Every structure is written in structure tokens, then in C-alpha cells.
């Protein structure tokens, strides 16, 4: 099961909200988007490391978990939780070599499987095969939903371009 | 760089789709194996995980250690051989021959886990089926007292719920019902529908309520009975939780299987964690008519007095040969303390609590990584192991046949 969807505003409220730009983002709000897409880590905001923000820091860590973005994909994996069980690989509709209907072969998957377990942890090996790489199909989250250890999350990579608050 | 196919010997699943790329005879990429399996394969290449060949803690050559093992076993009045549930079939038959020659006893961890269940299965009282049949035909997967996501990580994705080839992909239109009976919340129970929660120790009462033997009704029983009755092919994956709760008595399960025999095909698969417990039980059953705890002192006898636990408790064994097993880690210290005076010879591929406690340690090749061989999977299907790289260590077969030769 993926963690329940995180809202940027929810994250933003816990940030220092000074727009100091030390994290490399134009605003704290933009940083909030970056945190959700896991393209930046909580530690990247130097303000948050100060004692006065200790509580926010811990709350953010808890909300975001230990997951790290698998480069070049929407998949966020908590490597310490992933057991490499392969359930996500097995349920991915794109990974099936054959798609059957009523016990008969209906269609062969035309694409190489997007996911694979390597060295005991999940890897995204063929991002272009994943439904989420296709515009309009990017709502699939079957793999994350079926992970028995809640190790997998899927995030939208979008970030706000302009200043916003 | 080479790529090799391997059967993982990290747990009882024996996943046969592992690909390993090696460079300079070291694995650099392990594909498809779970974290447990990948760690298991890597362990054999980590010198710190391997034991040294020792006599009384002093390092020595394998020839010397085998000679010392021979001396200890030869001088023993009550030798006992224990373990073997991770050994290949040929090593197991050699160990049985050795026990016979020594006039000693032989036992495995089956005597305090799945032994009685396997005896019922081998005796034909409980129906079995293969995992290949499960994923094409079974429509009710009933896990009882088992938690495969933690004990057998790829069991569901490779052998059961997510592995159906004939059906529609299970992730989409599951026509198969996954049920678990458990005393606590587990990863499996959150996937199961329904997940039946029972009180600890209530297993027997639930089964007896299903079979109508019990006077009182147990809440969970009716729904479960209904589910089984409605299914065509129900596979009961029997975990250690159920075995311990039944006190090792498979009787209630036998009666339950008989009850449904008319309407539902019911088969049992024990969730064995060891690589080849099934094989050892079958071999012993063929040789001695019993699946565990066999003694060869005067003819062939089997019974509680030949079991490892009983002999350790009564301090009757004076020399124990442990083969590929780690009872010092698996059993409580209060039990193992009784072995204080006995001589311990340990054949083991990895450094364990047992190799630390042993008087003589002979390191052996890790089956499935450093040597091949055959084993029986939890469903009784024979699986041929592959060899990745021949290591520096002799196989268990080589050491056991040498002992057999010189004794
Ligand atoms: S470093 Fe912290 S406070 Fe500064 S803009 Fe980034 S998120 Fe805001
Ligand atoms: S991400 Fe989850 S489902 Fe996928 S291999 Fe890891 S633990 Fe299993
Ligand atoms: S998001 Fe969908 S298509 Fe992409 S890997 Fe997961 S299950 Fe497969
Ligand atoms: S499930 Fe067991 S046999 Fe399969 S890869 Fe994992 S440890 Fe190895």
C-alpha cells in the first residue's frame, strides 16, 4: 500500500517559509513539490537542520518516509523495507509476457518488463515500458498498491515552474 | 563476465529463475533473487562468513580434521547425527549409511517441526500436490499459521497467488481466493480476503468445529468451512504456527481433508523453510519407515528416544555430528547446555553458532552455489541445483564418504 497522497500545502506549512533559496529552489513552496517528488531530501534545506525546526524536521521525515526516487522513474523505494519479494514485478500488467483472457492467450505484451529485482531490491529497468511514462496513462499505481511492505510509492515528477504561494 | 542460471538455496522456495553475472568468479549482479537469496549467494563469497577448519579451536588441514572426526565418532558409544535438512539427497543417503555403520541415531529438525505432517503425507493420509498444479488449478489458497512474505519472500510471486499462468493475471481479476488464518496481523493477512484472526492455540478448536467434532462453535470456523466447500481445489499451506499449535499432531488436518474429500479437492503443502527437509524425511521413510528420529543400534528402530531433543535432554549422546544445520542458534540455550560433555563435530558451509560450539569443524561447499546436487522442494518435486563456482571446500558428500570409508 502506498502512503496516502501528500499535499504540497501540508508540507509547506512545516517549512521555514522564508524563501531564502539556500536549497536551490526559488521558494519554499517549490521545495515542498520537490520533497513530494523526492527530487530533494529534507536535509537539503539548511534552515530545517536548526534546532528551532527540529519538530518540523522530524514530522517531515515521518511523512515522507525513507523512500528514495529510483533515477529516471516515478518510483520511490524504501530500500530498507524492500525484501525483493517481486510481488510488484508480478502484478505489473506491463511485465506480463503473456496476457490471457479466460484461460487463453489473448495478447503478448509487446514491451520489455519495466520492473525487475536486482541484487535483492526492486529496480526500474525499462522506464519507457511503464504505463506512467505514457502521457494519459500515468495513473497506474498497481505495483505500489500491492507491495506487502509499503516499500514502494509512486510520485508525480511535476514541479511548479513559477513562484507560487 | 559470465552469466549463469542458478537455483537459490536461500529458503524452501528454491527459486529456479535466478541469473547471476560473475566477474573473476565473484558475483557482481544477482537478478530475480530476493534480498534473502541475494545475501545467501553473496555469503559464500565472503570469507568472514565461512568457518575455518579447526580441531578444538586450533586451525588445521581438512585431512587432519576428518581423521579427528573419525576418532571421536569411532570411540563414541552413542553417536548421533543431526541436521541434513539443507543437504543434497546424496549427502543425506551417505549420512544414513554412516549412522547405520556406527550403530548410532540420526535425526533432523523435522522431529520438532514438520515431521508428523510429512509422515501423514508420505503415509498417504494427507493428499499432496505440486506447486505447478497450484498455480494453474487451485482456486482457494489457504495459508494457516504461515507468513510467507517474511519467511519465503517469493512464495506468492513465483509459486502461488501472483503466479497463475492459465488464469487472468492475478493482480487484475483474481479468480483465486487468498485466505489466511493467523493469530496476529501480518503482511499476508493484509493481502488476504478474508483474513481470519484466531486466538493463540485455538487452531485445533477451529478445525474440530469445522469437522463437527467439537461441541461448541468457534466463530471463524463456519465461514472457513463454507469457503472450502464452495471451492473446487483448496491448497492448505501449513505453517509452523499451525504445527506447533497442534502439538505436532496432524490428526485434525487428516479428518478435515477427509470431510471435504467428496466436494473439494484438498491438498496440503508444508511451508518448509529448509532446502531439503522433504528429501531427508522421504529417504528416512524409505529406509526405516519413519521420517525422523531413527536409531540403528540393534537393527532399525524409531521413536522419541532417538530424537535429537530427547537425547540432548537426557544427555545420552556422547558424540554429535551436525551436518549443515545450526541447532545452537535454533534451540534454546538451556537445552543445548546439556551437550556440555559431548563431543561435537560440525560440517557446515557457513560460520554459525554451532561451528563456534563444535570441537571439530569441517567447512564444506555451499549446495546450490559451490556444488550441485538434487533436493526435494516443499511440494516433493525434485529440483536439480546448479553450481556457480567451485569453491575451495570439499562437498558434504566427499567428507561423509571419506568418513564412511575410514570408519
Ligand atoms: S532552504 Fe529552506 S527555507 Fe530556504 S527556500 Fe529552501 S525550503 Fe525555504
Ligand atoms: S517494492 Fe515491495 S513488492 Fe516490490 S520487491 Fe520490494 S518489497 Fe516486494
Ligand atoms: S506503475 Fe503500473 S505499469 Fe508502471 S511499473 Fe507500476 S504497475 Fe507497472
Ligand atoms: S524466496 Fe527463497 S529461494 Fe527464492 S530467492 Fe528468496 S531466499 Fe532464494
mmCIF file of N, CA, C and O in Angstrom, chain B residues 294-342:
data_model
loop_
_atom_site.group_PDB
_atom_site.id
_atom_site.type_symbol
_atom_site.label_atom_id
_atom_site.label_comp_id
_atom_site.label_asym_id
_atom_site.label_seq_id
_atom_site.Cartn_x
_atom_site.Cartn_y
_atom_site.Cartn_z
ATOM 1 N N UNK B 294 15.568 -41.872 14.038
ATOM 2 C CA UNK B 294 15.796 -43.292 13.786
ATOM 3 C C UNK B 294 17.099 -43.716 14.451
ATOM 4 O O UNK B 294 18.081 -42.983 14.427
ATOM 5 N N UNK B 295 17.091 -44.898 15.066
ATOM 6 C CA UNK B 295 18.297 -45.440 15.686
ATOM 7 C C UNK B 295 18.672 -46.755 15.034
ATOM 8 O O UNK B 295 17.807 -47.536 14.636
ATOM 9 N N UNK B 296 19.982 -47.012 14.904
ATOM 10 C CA UNK B 296 20.448 -48.248 14.259
ATOM 11 C C UNK B 296 21.241 -49.121 15.225
ATOM 12 O O UNK B 296 22.075 -49.911 14.819
ATOM 13 N N UNK B 297 20.995 -48.980 16.513
ATOM 14 C CA UNK B 297 21.823 -49.706 17.479
ATOM 15 C C UNK B 297 21.589 -51.217 17.389
ATOM 16 O O UNK B 297 22.499 -51.969 17.113
ATOM 17 N N UNK B 298 20.368 -51.644 17.620
ATOM 18 C CA UNK B 298 20.057 -53.061 17.430
ATOM 19 C C UNK B 298 19.011 -53.102 16.336
ATOM 20 O O UNK B 298 17.847 -52.872 16.595
ATOM 21 N N UNK B 299 19.468 -53.363 15.137
ATOM 22 C CA UNK B 299 18.545 -53.309 13.999
ATOM 23 C C UNK B 299 18.134 -51.877 13.757
ATOM 24 O O UNK B 299 18.858 -50.939 14.079
ATOM 25 N N UNK B 300 16.942 -51.684 13.210
ATOM 26 C CA UNK B 300 16.472 -50.332 12.929
ATOM 27 C C UNK B 300 15.285 -50.035 13.824
ATOM 28 O O UNK B 300 14.317 -50.793 13.836
ATOM 29 N N UNK B 301 15.375 -48.983 14.586
ATOM 30 C CA UNK B 301 14.268 -48.619 15.455
ATOM 31 C C UNK B 301 13.996 -47.138 15.322
ATOM 32 O O UNK B 301 14.879 -46.377 14.964
ATOM 33 N N UNK B 302 12.768 -46.758 15.555
ATOM 34 C CA UNK B 302 12.457 -45.337 15.520
ATOM 35 C C UNK B 302 11.637 -44.997 16.735
ATOM 36 O O UNK B 302 10.928 -45.848 17.271
ATOM 37 N N UNK B 303 11.725 -43.776 17.161
ATOM 38 C CA UNK B 303 10.918 -43.382 18.310
ATOM 39 C C UNK B 303 11.522 -42.186 18.986
ATOM 40 O O UNK B 303 12.617 -41.738 18.652
ATOM 41 N N UNK B 304 10.762 -41.704 19.950
ATOM 42 C CA UNK B 304 11.124 -40.498 20.660
ATOM 43 C C UNK B 304 12.529 -40.560 21.262
ATOM 44 O O UNK B 304 13.275 -39.592 21.227
ATOM 45 N N UNK B 305 12.891 -41.760 21.770
ATOM 46 C CA UNK B 305 14.189 -41.850 22.442
ATOM 47 C C UNK B 305 15.349 -41.631 21.473
ATOM 48 O O UNK B 305 16.464 -41.381 21.886
ATOM 49 N N UNK B 306 15.077 -41.724 20.164
ATOM 50 C CA UNK B 306 16.144 -41.484 19.192
ATOM 51 C C UNK B 306 16.156 -40.045 18.697
ATOM 52 O O UNK B 306 16.970 -39.680 17.871
ATOM 53 N N UNK B 307 15.218 -39.240 19.184
ATOM 54 C CA UNK B 307 15.159 -37.870 18.674
ATOM 55 C C UNK B 307 16.280 -37.039 19.267
ATOM 56 O O UNK B 307 16.776 -37.306 20.366
ATOM 57 N N UNK B 308 16.676 -36.043 18.534
ATOM 58 C CA UNK B 308 17.774 -35.167 18.947
ATOM 59 C C UNK B 308 17.452 -34.528 20.291
ATOM 60 O O UNK B 308 18.233 -34.590 21.236
ATOM 61 N N UNK B 309 16.258 -33.937 20.384
ATOM 62 C CA UNK B 309 15.894 -33.215 21.607
ATOM 63 C C UNK B 309 15.938 -34.119 22.836
ATOM 64 O O UNK B 309 16.462 -33.747 23.880
ATOM 65 N N UNK B 310 15.387 -35.318 22.682
ATOM 66 C CA UNK B 310 15.314 -36.241 23.809
ATOM 67 C C UNK B 310 16.715 -36.673 24.224
ATOM 68 O O UNK B 310 17.042 -36.733 25.408
ATOM 69 N N UNK B 311 17.572 -36.959 23.240
ATOM 70 C CA UNK B 311 18.928 -37.403 23.561
ATOM 71 C C UNK B 311 19.750 -36.291 24.191
ATOM 72 O O UNK B 311 20.607 -36.542 25.022
ATOM 73 N N UNK B 312 19.474 -35.060 23.753
ATOM 74 C CA UNK B 312 20.200 -33.937 24.354
ATOM 75 C C UNK B 312 19.709 -33.730 25.777
ATOM 76 O O UNK B 312 20.490 -33.578 26.707
ATOM 77 N N UNK B 313 18.394 -33.791 25.971
ATOM 78 C CA UNK B 313 17.837 -33.595 27.310
ATOM 79 C C UNK B 313 18.350 -34.640 28.282
ATOM 80 O O UNK B 313 18.681 -34.342 29.417
ATOM 81 N N UNK B 314 18.389 -35.896 27.803
ATOM 82 C CA UNK B 314 18.820 -36.984 28.697
ATOM 83 C C UNK B 314 20.332 -37.139 28.720
ATOM 84 O O UNK B 314 20.860 -38.048 29.352
ATOM 85 N N UNK B 315 21.016 -36.316 27.994
ATOM 86 C CA UNK B 315 22.486 -36.340 27.887
ATOM 87 C C UNK B 315 22.986 -37.708 27.487
ATOM 88 O O UNK B 315 24.021 -38.181 27.989
ATOM 89 N N UNK B 316 22.250 -38.413 26.625
ATOM 90 C CA UNK B 316 22.672 -39.771 26.283
ATOM 91 C C UNK B 316 23.644 -39.798 25.105
ATOM 92 O O UNK B 316 24.432 -40.720 24.983
ATOM 93 N N UNK B 317 23.585 -38.776 24.240
ATOM 94 C CA UNK B 317 24.512 -38.768 23.113
ATOM 95 C C UNK B 317 25.878 -38.282 23.588
ATOM 96 O O UNK B 317 25.968 -37.265 24.269
ATOM 97 N N UNK B 318 26.941 -39.033 23.246
ATOM 98 C CA UNK B 318 28.261 -38.576 23.671
ATOM 99 C C UNK B 318 29.078 -38.010 22.520
ATOM 100 O O UNK B 318 30.142 -37.440 22.743
ATOM 101 N N UNK B 319 28.589 -38.178 21.295
ATOM 102 C CA UNK B 319 29.259 -37.529 20.168
ATOM 103 C C UNK B 319 28.204 -37.150 19.132
ATOM 104 O O UNK B 319 27.420 -38.000 18.704
ATOM 105 N N UNK B 320 28.137 -35.890 18.784
ATOM 106 C CA UNK B 320 27.112 -35.435 17.845
ATOM 107 C C UNK B 320 27.778 -34.929 16.575
ATOM 108 O O UNK B 320 28.674 -34.085 16.628
ATOM 109 N N UNK B 321 27.338 -35.476 15.450
ATOM 110 C CA UNK B 321 27.814 -34.986 14.158
ATOM 111 C C UNK B 321 26.707 -34.113 13.568
ATOM 112 O O UNK B 321 25.619 -34.606 13.257
ATOM 113 N N UNK B 322 26.973 -32.816 13.479
ATOM 114 C CA UNK B 322 25.971 -31.890 12.942
ATOM 115 C C UNK B 322 26.321 -31.613 11.483
ATOM 116 O O UNK B 322 27.440 -31.201 11.173
ATOM 117 N N UNK B 323 25.365 -31.860 10.596
ATOM 118 C CA UNK B 323 25.646 -31.672 9.174
ATOM 119 C C UNK B 323 24.764 -30.559 8.602
ATOM 120 O O UNK B 323 23.541 -30.702 8.521
ATOM 121 N N UNK B 324 25.356 -29.443 8.254
ATOM 122 C CA UNK B 324 24.653 -28.360 7.566
ATOM 123 C C UNK B 324 23.447 -27.832 8.321
ATOM 124 O O UNK B 324 22.430 -27.511 7.717
ATOM 125 N N UNK B 325 23.544 -27.730 9.636
ATOM 126 C CA UNK B 325 22.417 -27.249 10.420
ATOM 127 C C UNK B 325 22.972 -26.435 11.580
ATOM 128 O O UNK B 325 24.161 -26.511 11.885
ATOM 129 N N UNK B 326 22.119 -25.669 12.211
ATOM 130 C CA UNK B 326 22.611 -24.805 13.284
ATOM 131 C C UNK B 326 21.717 -24.893 14.514
ATOM 132 O O UNK B 326 21.027 -23.942 14.883
ATOM 133 N N UNK B 327 21.711 -26.066 15.195
ATOM 134 C CA UNK B 327 20.821 -26.207 16.349
ATOM 135 C C UNK B 327 21.159 -25.247 17.486
ATOM 136 O O UNK B 327 20.281 -24.877 18.255
ATOM 137 N N UNK B 328 22.436 -24.814 17.563
ATOM 138 C CA UNK B 328 22.797 -23.919 18.663
ATOM 139 C C UNK B 328 22.134 -22.549 18.527
ATOM 140 O O UNK B 328 21.957 -21.843 19.509
ATOM 141 N N UNK B 329 21.777 -22.175 17.309
ATOM 142 C CA UNK B 329 21.062 -20.912 17.125
ATOM 143 C C UNK B 329 19.559 -21.140 17.188
ATOM 144 O O UNK B 329 18.808 -20.274 17.611
ATOM 145 N N UNK B 330 19.105 -22.320 16.751
ATOM 146 C CA UNK B 330 17.671 -22.554 16.625
ATOM 147 C C UNK B 330 17.015 -22.969 17.937
ATOM 148 O O UNK B 330 15.831 -22.713 18.136
ATOM 149 N N UNK B 331 17.770 -23.595 18.818
ATOM 150 C CA UNK B 331 17.162 -24.124 20.036
ATOM 151 C C UNK B 331 17.606 -23.312 21.250
ATOM 152 O O UNK B 331 18.667 -22.712 21.250
ATOM 153 N N UNK B 332 16.792 -23.316 22.317
ATOM 154 C CA UNK B 332 17.139 -22.524 23.490
ATOM 155 C C UNK B 332 18.448 -22.991 24.114
ATOM 156 O O UNK B 332 18.775 -24.177 24.087
ATOM 157 N N UNK B 333 19.148 -22.036 24.693
ATOM 158 C CA UNK B 333 20.447 -22.349 25.279
ATOM 159 C C UNK B 333 20.319 -23.371 26.396
ATOM 160 O O UNK B 333 21.175 -24.233 26.577
ATOM 161 N N UNK B 334 19.193 -23.284 27.145
ATOM 162 C CA UNK B 334 19.004 -24.197 28.266
ATOM 163 C C UNK B 334 18.989 -25.650 27.802
ATOM 164 O O UNK B 334 19.363 -26.558 28.540
ATOM 165 N N UNK B 335 18.540 -25.884 26.559
ATOM 166 C CA UNK B 335 18.531 -27.250 26.025
ATOM 167 C C UNK B 335 19.944 -27.633 25.585
ATOM 168 O O UNK B 335 20.461 -28.700 25.934
ATOM 169 N N UNK B 336 20.572 -26.718 24.837
ATOM 170 C CA UNK B 336 21.862 -27.057 24.252
ATOM 171 C C UNK B 336 22.965 -27.188 25.301
ATOM 172 O O UNK B 336 23.961 -27.849 25.065
ATOM 173 N N UNK B 337 22.767 -26.555 26.461
ATOM 174 C CA UNK B 337 23.757 -26.666 27.535
ATOM 175 C C UNK B 337 24.018 -28.117 27.928
ATOM 176 O O UNK B 337 25.108 -28.475 28.350
ATOM 177 N N UNK B 338 23.002 -28.956 27.742
ATOM 178 C CA UNK B 338 23.149 -30.366 28.093
ATOM 179 C C UNK B 338 24.199 -31.077 27.267
ATOM 180 O O UNK B 338 24.594 -32.196 27.569
ATOM 181 N N UNK B 339 24.610 -30.447 26.167
ATOM 182 C CA UNK B 339 25.618 -31.085 25.322
ATOM 183 C C UNK B 339 27.029 -30.792 25.808
ATOM 184 O O UNK B 339 27.998 -31.141 25.151
ATOM 185 N N UNK B 340 27.136 -30.146 26.978
ATOM 186 C CA UNK B 340 28.429 -29.726 27.510
ATOM 187 C C UNK B 340 29.512 -30.787 27.463
ATOM 188 O O UNK B 340 30.650 -30.507 27.106
ATOM 189 N N UNK B 341 29.172 -32.036 27.794
ATOM 190 C CA UNK B 341 30.197 -33.079 27.870
ATOM 191 C C UNK B 341 30.385 -33.823 26.553
ATOM 192 O O UNK B 341 31.350 -34.558 26.381
ATOM 193 N N UNK B 342 29.432 -33.668 25.646
ATOM 194 C CA UNK B 342 29.506 -34.432 24.400
ATOM 195 C C UNK B 342 30.510 -33.787 23.448
ATOM 196 O O UNK B 342 30.756 -32.591 23.493
#
